[in-house]
XYZ file of C-alpha atoms in Angstrom:
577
model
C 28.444 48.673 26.435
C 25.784 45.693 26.629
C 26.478 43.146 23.016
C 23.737 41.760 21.151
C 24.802 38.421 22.719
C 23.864 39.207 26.328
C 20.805 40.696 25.130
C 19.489 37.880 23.731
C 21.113 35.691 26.806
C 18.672 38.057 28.951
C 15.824 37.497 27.092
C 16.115 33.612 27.518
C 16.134 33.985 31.382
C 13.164 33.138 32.900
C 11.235 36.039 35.163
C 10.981 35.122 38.426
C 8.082 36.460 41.031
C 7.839 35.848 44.754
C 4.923 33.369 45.930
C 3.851 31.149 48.306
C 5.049 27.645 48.028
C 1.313 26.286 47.735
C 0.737 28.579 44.634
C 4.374 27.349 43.529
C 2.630 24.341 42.897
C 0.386 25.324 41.002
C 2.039 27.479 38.807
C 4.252 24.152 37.805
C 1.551 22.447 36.841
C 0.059 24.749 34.824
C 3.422 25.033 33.117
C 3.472 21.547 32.976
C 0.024 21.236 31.275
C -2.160 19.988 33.822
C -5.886 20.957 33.875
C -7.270 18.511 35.821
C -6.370 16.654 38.948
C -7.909 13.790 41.266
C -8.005 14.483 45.574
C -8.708 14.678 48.798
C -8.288 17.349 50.934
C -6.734 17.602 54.375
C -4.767 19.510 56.943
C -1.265 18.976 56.035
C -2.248 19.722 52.085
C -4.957 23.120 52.856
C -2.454 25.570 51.580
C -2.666 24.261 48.149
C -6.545 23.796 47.920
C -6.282 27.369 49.016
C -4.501 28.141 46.110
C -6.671 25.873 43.886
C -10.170 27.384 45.061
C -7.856 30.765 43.385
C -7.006 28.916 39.723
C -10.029 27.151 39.472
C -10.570 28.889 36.135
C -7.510 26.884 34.634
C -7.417 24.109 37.139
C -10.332 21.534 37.921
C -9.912 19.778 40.547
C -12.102 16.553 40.918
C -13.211 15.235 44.553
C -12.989 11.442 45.136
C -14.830 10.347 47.604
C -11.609 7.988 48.713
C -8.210 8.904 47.826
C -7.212 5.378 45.868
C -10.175 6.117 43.466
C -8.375 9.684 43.232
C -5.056 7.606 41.767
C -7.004 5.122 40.005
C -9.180 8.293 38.224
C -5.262 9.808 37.707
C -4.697 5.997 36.086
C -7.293 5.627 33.637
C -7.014 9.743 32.198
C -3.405 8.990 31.547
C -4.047 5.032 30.111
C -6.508 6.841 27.572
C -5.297 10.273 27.340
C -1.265 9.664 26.788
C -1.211 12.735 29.401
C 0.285 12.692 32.906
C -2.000 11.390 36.111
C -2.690 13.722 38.924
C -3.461 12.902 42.373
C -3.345 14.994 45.657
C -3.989 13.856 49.054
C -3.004 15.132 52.734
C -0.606 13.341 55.013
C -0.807 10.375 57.330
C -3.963 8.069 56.107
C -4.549 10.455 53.127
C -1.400 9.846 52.092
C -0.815 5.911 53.000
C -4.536 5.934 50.930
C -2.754 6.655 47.465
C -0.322 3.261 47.834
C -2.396 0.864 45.943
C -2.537 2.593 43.315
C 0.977 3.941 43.091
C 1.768 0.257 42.899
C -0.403 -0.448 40.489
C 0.711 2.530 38.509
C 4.658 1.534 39.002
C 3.759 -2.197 37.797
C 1.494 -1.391 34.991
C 4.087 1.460 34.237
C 1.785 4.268 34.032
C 2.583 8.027 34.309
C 1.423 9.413 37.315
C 2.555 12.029 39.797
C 1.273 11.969 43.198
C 1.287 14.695 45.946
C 1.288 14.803 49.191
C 1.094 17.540 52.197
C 3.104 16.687 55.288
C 3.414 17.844 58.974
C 5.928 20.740 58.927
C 9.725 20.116 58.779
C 10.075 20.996 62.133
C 7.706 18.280 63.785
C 9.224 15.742 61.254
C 9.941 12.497 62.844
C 8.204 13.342 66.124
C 4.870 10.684 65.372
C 2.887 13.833 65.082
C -0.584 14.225 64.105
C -1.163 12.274 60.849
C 2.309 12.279 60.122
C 3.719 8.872 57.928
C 6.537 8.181 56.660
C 4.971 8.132 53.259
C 8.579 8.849 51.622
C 10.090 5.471 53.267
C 7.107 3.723 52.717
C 6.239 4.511 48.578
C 9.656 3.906 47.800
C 9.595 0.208 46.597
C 6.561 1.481 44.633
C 7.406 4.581 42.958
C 9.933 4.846 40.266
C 10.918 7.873 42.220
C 10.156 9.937 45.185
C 11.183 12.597 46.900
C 10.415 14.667 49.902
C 10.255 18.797 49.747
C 10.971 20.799 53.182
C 11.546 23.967 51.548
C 9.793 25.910 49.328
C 12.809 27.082 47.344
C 13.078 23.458 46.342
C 9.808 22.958 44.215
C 10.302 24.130 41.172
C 12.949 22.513 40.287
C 11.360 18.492 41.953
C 8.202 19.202 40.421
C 10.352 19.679 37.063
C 12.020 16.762 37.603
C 8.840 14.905 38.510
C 7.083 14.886 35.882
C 9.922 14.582 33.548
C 10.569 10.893 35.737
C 6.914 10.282 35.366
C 6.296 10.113 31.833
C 10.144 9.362 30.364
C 11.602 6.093 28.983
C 9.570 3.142 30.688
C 6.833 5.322 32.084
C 5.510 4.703 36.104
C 4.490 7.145 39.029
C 6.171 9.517 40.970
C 4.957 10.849 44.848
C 6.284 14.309 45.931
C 5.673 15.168 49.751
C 5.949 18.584 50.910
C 5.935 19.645 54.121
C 3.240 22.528 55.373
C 5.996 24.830 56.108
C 7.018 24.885 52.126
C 3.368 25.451 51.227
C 3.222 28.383 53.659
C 6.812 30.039 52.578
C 7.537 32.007 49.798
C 10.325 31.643 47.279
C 10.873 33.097 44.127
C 9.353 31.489 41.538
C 11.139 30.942 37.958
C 9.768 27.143 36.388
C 11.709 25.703 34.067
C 10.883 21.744 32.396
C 13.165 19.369 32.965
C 15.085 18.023 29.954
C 17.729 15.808 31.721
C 18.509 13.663 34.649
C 22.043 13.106 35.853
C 22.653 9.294 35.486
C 19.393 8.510 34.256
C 19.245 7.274 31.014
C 15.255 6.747 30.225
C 15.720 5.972 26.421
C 18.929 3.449 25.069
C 20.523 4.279 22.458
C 19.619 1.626 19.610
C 21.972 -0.710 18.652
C 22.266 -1.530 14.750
C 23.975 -4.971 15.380
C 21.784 -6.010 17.812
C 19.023 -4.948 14.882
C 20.762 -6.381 12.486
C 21.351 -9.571 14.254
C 17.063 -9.741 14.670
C 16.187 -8.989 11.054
C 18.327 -12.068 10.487
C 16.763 -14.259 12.575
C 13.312 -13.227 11.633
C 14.368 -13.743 7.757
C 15.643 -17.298 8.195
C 12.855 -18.325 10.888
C 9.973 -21.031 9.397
C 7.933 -20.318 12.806
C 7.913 -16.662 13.639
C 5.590 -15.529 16.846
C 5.331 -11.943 17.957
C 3.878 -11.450 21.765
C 3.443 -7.868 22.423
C 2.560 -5.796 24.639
C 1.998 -2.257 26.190
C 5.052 -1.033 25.372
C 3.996 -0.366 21.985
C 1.004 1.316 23.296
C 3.226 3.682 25.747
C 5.858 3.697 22.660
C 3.191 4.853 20.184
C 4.469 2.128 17.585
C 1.301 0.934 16.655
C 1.855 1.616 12.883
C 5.784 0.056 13.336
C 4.154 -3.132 14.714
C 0.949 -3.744 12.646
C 3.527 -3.027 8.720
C 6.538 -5.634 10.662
C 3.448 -8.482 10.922
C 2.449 -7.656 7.577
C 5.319 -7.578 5.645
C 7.097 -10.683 7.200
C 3.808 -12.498 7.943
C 3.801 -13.587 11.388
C 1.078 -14.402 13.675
C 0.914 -11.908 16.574
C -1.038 -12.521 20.054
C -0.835 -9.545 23.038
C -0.699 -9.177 26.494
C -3.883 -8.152 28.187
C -1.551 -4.732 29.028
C -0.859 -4.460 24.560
C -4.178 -5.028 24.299
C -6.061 -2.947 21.101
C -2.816 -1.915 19.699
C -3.490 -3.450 16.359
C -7.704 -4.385 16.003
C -8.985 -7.126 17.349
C -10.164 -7.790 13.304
C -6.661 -7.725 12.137
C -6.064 -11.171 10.272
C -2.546 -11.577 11.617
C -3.711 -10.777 15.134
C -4.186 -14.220 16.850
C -5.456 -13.718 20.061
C -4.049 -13.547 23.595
C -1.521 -15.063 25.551
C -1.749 -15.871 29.231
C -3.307 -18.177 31.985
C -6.670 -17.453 30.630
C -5.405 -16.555 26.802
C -6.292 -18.669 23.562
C -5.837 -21.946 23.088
C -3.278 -21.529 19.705
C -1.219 -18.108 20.957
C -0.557 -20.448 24.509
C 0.689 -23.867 22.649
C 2.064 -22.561 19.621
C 4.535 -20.854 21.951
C 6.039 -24.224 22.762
C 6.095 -25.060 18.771
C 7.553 -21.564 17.319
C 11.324 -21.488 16.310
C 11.520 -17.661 16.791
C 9.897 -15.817 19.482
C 9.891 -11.791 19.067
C 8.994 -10.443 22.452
C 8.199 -6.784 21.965
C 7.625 -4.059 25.047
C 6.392 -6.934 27.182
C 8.386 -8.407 30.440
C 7.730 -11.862 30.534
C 5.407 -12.072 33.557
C 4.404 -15.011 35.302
C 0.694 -14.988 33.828
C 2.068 -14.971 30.321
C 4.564 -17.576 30.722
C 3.591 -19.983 32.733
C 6.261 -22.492 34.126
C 9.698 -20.917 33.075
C 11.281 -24.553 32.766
C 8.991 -25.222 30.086
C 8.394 -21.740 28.338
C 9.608 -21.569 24.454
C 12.803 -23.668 25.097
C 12.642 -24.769 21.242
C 12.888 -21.007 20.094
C 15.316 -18.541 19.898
C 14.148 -15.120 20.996
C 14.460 -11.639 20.355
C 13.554 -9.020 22.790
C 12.413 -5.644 22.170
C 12.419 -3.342 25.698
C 12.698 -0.041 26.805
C 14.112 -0.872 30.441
C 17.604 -2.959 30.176
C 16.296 -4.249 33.850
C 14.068 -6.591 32.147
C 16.679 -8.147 29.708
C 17.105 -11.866 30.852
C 15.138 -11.095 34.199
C 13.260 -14.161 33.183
C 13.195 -15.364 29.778
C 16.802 -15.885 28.345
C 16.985 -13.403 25.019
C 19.358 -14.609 22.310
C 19.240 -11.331 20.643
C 18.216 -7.865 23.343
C 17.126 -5.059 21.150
C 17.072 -1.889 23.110
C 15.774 1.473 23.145
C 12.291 2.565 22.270
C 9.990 -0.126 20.418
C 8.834 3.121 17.730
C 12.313 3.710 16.458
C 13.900 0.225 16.975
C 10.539 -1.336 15.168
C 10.843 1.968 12.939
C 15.047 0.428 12.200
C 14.510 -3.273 11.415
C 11.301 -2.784 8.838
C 13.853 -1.871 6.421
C 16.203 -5.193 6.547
C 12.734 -7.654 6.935
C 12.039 -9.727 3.868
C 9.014 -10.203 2.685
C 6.912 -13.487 3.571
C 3.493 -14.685 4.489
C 4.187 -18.084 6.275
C 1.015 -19.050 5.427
C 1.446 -22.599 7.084
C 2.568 -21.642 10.322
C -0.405 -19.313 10.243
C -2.685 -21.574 9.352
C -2.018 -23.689 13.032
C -3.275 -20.849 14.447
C -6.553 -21.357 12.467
C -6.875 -24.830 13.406
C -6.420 -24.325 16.745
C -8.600 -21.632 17.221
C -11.562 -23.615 15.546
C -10.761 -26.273 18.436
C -11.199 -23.266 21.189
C -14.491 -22.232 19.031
C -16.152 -25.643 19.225
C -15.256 -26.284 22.818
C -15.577 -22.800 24.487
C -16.126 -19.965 22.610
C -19.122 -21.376 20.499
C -20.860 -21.547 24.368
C -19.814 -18.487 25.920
C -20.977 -15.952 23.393
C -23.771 -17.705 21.580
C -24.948 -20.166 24.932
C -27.605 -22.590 24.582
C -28.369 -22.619 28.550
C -31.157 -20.872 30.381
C -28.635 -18.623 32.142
C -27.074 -15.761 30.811
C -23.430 -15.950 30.246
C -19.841 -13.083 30.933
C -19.329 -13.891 27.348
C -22.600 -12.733 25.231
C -23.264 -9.621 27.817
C -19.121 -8.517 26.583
C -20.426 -9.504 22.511
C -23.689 -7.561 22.872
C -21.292 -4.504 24.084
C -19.643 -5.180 21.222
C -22.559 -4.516 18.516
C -24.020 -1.964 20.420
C -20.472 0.068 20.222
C -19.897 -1.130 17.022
C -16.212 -2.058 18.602
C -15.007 1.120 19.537
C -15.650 1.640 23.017
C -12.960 1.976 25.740
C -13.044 -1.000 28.208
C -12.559 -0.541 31.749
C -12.179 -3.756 33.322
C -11.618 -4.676 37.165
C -10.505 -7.485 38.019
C -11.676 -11.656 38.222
C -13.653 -13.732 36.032
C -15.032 -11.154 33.957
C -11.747 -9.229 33.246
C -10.393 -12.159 31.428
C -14.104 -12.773 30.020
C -14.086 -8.974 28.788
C -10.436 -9.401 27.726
C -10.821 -12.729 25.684
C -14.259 -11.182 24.089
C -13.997 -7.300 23.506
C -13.650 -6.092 19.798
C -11.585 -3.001 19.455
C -10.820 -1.202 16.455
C -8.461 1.924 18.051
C -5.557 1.397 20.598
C -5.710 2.807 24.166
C -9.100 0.819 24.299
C -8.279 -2.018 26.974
C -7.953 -0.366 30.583
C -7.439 -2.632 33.044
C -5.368 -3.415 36.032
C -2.434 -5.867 34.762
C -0.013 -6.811 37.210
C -1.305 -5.807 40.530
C -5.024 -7.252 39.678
C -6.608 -4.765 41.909
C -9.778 -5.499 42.933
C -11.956 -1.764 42.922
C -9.844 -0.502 39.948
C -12.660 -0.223 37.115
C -15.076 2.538 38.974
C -12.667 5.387 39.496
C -10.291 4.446 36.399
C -13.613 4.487 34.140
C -14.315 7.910 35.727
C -10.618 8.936 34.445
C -10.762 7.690 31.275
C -14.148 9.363 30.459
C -12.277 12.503 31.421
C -9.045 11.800 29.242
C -11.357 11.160 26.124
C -14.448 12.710 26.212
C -15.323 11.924 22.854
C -15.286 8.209 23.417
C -17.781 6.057 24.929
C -16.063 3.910 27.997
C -18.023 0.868 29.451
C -16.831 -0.027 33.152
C -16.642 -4.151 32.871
C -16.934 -5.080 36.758
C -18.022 -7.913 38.807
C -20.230 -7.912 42.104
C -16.663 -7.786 44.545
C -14.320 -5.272 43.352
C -17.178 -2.953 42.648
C -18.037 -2.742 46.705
C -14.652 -1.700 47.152
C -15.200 2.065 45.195
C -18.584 2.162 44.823
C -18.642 5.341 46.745
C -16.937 6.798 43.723
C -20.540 7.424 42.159
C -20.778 10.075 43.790
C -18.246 11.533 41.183
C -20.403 10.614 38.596
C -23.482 12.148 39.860
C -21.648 15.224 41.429
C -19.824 15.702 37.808
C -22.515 14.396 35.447
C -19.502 11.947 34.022
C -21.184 9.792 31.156
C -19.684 6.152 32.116
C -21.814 3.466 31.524
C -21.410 0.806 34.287
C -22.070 -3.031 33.822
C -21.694 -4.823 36.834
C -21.634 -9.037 36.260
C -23.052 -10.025 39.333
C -22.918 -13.869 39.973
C -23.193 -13.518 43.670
C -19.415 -15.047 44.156
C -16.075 -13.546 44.345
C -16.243 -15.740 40.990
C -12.048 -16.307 40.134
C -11.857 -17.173 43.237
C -14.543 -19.759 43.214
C -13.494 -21.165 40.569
C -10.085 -22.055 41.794
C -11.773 -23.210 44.565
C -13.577 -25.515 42.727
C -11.061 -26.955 40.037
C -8.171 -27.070 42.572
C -9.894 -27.281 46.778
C -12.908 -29.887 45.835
C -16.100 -27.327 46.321
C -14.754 -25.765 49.444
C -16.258 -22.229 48.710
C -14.775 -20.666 51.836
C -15.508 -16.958 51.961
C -16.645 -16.482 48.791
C -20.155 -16.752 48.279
C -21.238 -13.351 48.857
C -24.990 -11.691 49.802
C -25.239 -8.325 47.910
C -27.502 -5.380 48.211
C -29.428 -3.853 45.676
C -27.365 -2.513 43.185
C -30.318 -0.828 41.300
C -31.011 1.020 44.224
C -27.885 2.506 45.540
C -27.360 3.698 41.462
C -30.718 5.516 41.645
C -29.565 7.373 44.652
C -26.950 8.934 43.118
C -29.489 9.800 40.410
C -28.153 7.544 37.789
C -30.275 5.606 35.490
C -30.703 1.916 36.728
C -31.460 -1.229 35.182
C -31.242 -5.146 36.092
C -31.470 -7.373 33.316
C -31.757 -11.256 34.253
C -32.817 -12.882 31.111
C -31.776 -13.180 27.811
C -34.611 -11.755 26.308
C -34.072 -8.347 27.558
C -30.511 -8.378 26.959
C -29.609 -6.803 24.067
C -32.460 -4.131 23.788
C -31.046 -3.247 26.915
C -27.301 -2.679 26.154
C -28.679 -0.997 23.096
C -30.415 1.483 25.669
C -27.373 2.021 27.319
C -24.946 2.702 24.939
C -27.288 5.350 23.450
C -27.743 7.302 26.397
C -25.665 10.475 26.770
C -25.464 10.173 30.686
C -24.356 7.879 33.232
C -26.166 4.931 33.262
C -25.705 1.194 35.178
C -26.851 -1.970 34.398
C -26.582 -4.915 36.429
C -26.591 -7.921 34.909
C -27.430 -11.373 36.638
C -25.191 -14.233 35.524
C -24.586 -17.552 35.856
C -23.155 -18.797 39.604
C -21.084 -21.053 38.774
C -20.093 -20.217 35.250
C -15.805 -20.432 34.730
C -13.270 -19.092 32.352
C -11.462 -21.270 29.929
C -9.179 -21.937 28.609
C -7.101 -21.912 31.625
C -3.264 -22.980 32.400
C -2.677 -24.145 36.239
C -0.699 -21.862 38.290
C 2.919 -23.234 37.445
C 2.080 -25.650 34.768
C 3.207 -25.248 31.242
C 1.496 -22.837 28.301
C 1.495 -26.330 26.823
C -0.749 -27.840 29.492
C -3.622 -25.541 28.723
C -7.060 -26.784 29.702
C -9.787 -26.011 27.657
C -12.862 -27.435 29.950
């Protein structure tokens, strides 16, 4: 006689149907929540768009006109959504297409799964048509991949994929499957992963280790918090902003922890880097206790290692252990995830204001006013300026538009000078600096928050490199608002020219077309705006428009970004002119 017991076992099991491997895939990510997804179609991947043309009722599938603006799109929806990327693409040059931005995904840890059709398993490893080794060749740049030659097996990788994806220290993940998968049947049960053998995404906090910071913190004169995107990705926002307020301590970001706590937040200093502020940068070498939280220490942020906080002790706050003492020495490593560890120490911080420390980073700042802010918001030359076209955005948005920067000059312009008042605001590409970045990931994050207005911040270069991606916005109707700084230079490259190869401007002058022009031809409204006077009405226009609209606007040739630490040189050797 059947118990009660087995019953109920039974009713746990999941039902199983057979199906083709191609609409395998797509009943995991349904289970796996996915209604939208970035591609390309080709050969080695038709079996699945077959399957997608059947589910597009629950399923939209977005066309890129190139498949790296398919994994940037995937970039910025996850960057502003919190969700899991999607990106599809067909073998050989489809596939080798998606590798920029998996590495720009795996650097700027962002959750992304990636996947790709492949020759059948039987003509693996023969150099047939459009076949790549796209397994061998993602694998420095994925956190993991793996390669499917039967359809039995997808279930259970695409599980494990997007568990991978979006656990611990988030990144991106590429699965390739082989046509023969997509074409045989299996059958189907899904069920989420939960656990990977030997992977350990989230340490276990340590008390002592906690214990052992909350000291240091409560004896320090000096304390400096630099955070960065890991409280974003960690959702500690509120941890962060009532550990600053209760113990008083001047906090700069990242350009990655960017908008975690508002730009208007008293204790919020400014930023820290090669083109950061002028007090966050020195005061580094002047602090006696340096809390590094979700932030690794790169190059950018540190400037010469020999010279970086040698005066402090520090405490670091990370997800990955991998990044413990990979650069910067910690006296005190506090692991695990930065919402509960923050979440742990609150409790043992004194109360404080430091009011005198605090107040350096006043006086500093004033200096940085007077010598370079004062001039590149409120400029007193004929031509118009990075600076006041980012501040105008500013009042027109009333600071809560999402920022999609590319990368140069006017990243770190629209970096230093965007107001935010919500996290998830800053969307740019960190550690890679990929140039062509802002287009497709603006196009993404419009689609991961539809109720928020996002402003693509790009200059005249990178935006050539996916400017075919308008075609997305006119085909789709996406309301981005483009604002192209055009200055007629690859501009952060002239300027190192300039400061460090006396003038010689070789290959970087550049002769554009009419950006007005191609915009109107994907039917999107068009302006150029080349003098102040037409500015702001302008912007205005923009901002209050309910469709796509782009506005180029003409600035100043030779105009650079300070403050601005040598490659190499100390924080302490920042030059402010």
């Amino acid at each position: 006689m059947e118990t009660l017991k087995e019953k109920k076992t039974e009713a746990k099991k999941p039902t199983s149907k057979k199906i083709s491997g191609a609409e395998a895939i797509i009943h995991c990510l349904l289970a796996e929540g996915v209604d939208l997804i970035y591609g390309y179609p080709g050969g080695a991947i038709m079996p699945v768009y077959d399957e997608l043309y059947k589910f597009q009722d629950k399923l939209t599938h977005i066309l890129t006109r190139h498949e790296q603006g398919a994994t940037h799109a995937a970039q910025g929806y996850a960057r502003v959504s919190g969700r899991v990327g999607v990106a599809i693409a067909t073998s050989g040059p489809g596939a080798t297409n998606l590798v920029t931005g998996l590495a720009d995904a795996q650097i700027d840890s962002t959750p992304m799964v990636c996947i790709t059709g492949q020759v059948p398993r039987h003509l693996l490893g023969s150099d047939a048509f459009q076949e790549t080794d796209i397994i061998g060749i993602s694998t420095p740049v994925t956190k993991w991949n793996h390669q499917i030659t039967k359809a039995s097996e997808i279930p259970e990788v695409m599980a494990k994929a997007f568990y991978i994806a979006k656990s611990g220290r988030p990144g991106p993940v590429l699965i390739d499957i082989t046509k023969n998968a997509q074409f045989d049947e299996l059958d189907f049960v899904y069920e989420k992963c939960t656990g990977v053998r030997s992977y350990n995404p989230v340490p276990k906090p340590d008390m002592k280790a906690i214990e052992a910071a909350a000291e240091l913190i409560n004896i320090a004169k000096k304390p400096y918090i630099v955070w960065g995107q890991g409280i974003i990705l960690g959702q500690a926002e509120k941890e962060l902003t009532a550990l600053i307020e209760k113990a008083g301590i001047p906090a700069a970001w990242t350009i990655m922890g960017e908008s975690a706590i508002p730009t208007s937040h008293p204790l919020n200093v400014g930023m820290v880097g090669m083109h950061g502020n002028y007090g966050p940068n020195v005061l580094t070498n002047e602090c006696d206790l340096l809390l590094a939280i979700g932030m690794r220490f790169d190059d950018r942020v540190t400037g010469s290692l020999d010279t970086y906080a040698k005066q402090a002790k520090v405490v670091h706050f990370e997800i990955d252990p991998a990044e413990i003492n990979k650069n910067v020495t910690a006296d005190v490593a506090v692991l695990g995830d930065s919402k509960e560890t923050l979440a742990l120490l609150l409790p043992l911080i004194n109360e404080n204001n430091h009011e005198a420390w605090h107040n350096e980073f006043k006086k500093k700042y004033q200096i940085e006013f007077d010598q370079v802010i004062k001039n590149d918001i409120h400029p007193t030359k004929e031509g118009l300026t990075m600076g006041e076209v980012i501040e105008e955005i500013n009042i027109a948005s009333k600071n809560k538009a999402v920022i999609v920067t590319d990368v140069g000059q006017h990243q770190m312009v629209a970096c230093r000078y965007a107001k935010f008042e919500d996290s998830k605001s800053n969307i740019t590409s960190g550690g890679l600096g990929t140039m062509g970045f802002a287009l497709p990931a603006a196009i993404g994050a419009k689609m991961g928050a539809m109720d928020r207005e996002v402003v693509a911040i790009i200059g005249d270069g990178g935006y050539q490199m996916t400017i075919q991606e308008l075609g997305v916005i006119f085909q789709h109707q996406v309301p981005v608002k483009i604002v192209v700084l055009n200055n007629d230079h690859l501009g952060m490259v002239r300027q190192w020219q300039e400061l460090f190869f006396e003038r010689r401007y070789a290959s970087t002058v550049m002769t554009n077309p009419d950006f007005v022009k191609i915009a109107e031809g994907y039917h999107i409204e068009a302006k150029r705006v080349s003098e102040r006077k037409d500015l702001k009405a302008t912007i205005q226009e923009m901002i209050a428009s309910d469709k796509p609209y782009f506005l180029e606007v003409k600035v100043e040739k030779e105009d650079n970004v300070f403050p601005m630490i040598p490659s190499g040189a100390s924080v302490s050797d920042i030059r402010l002119k």
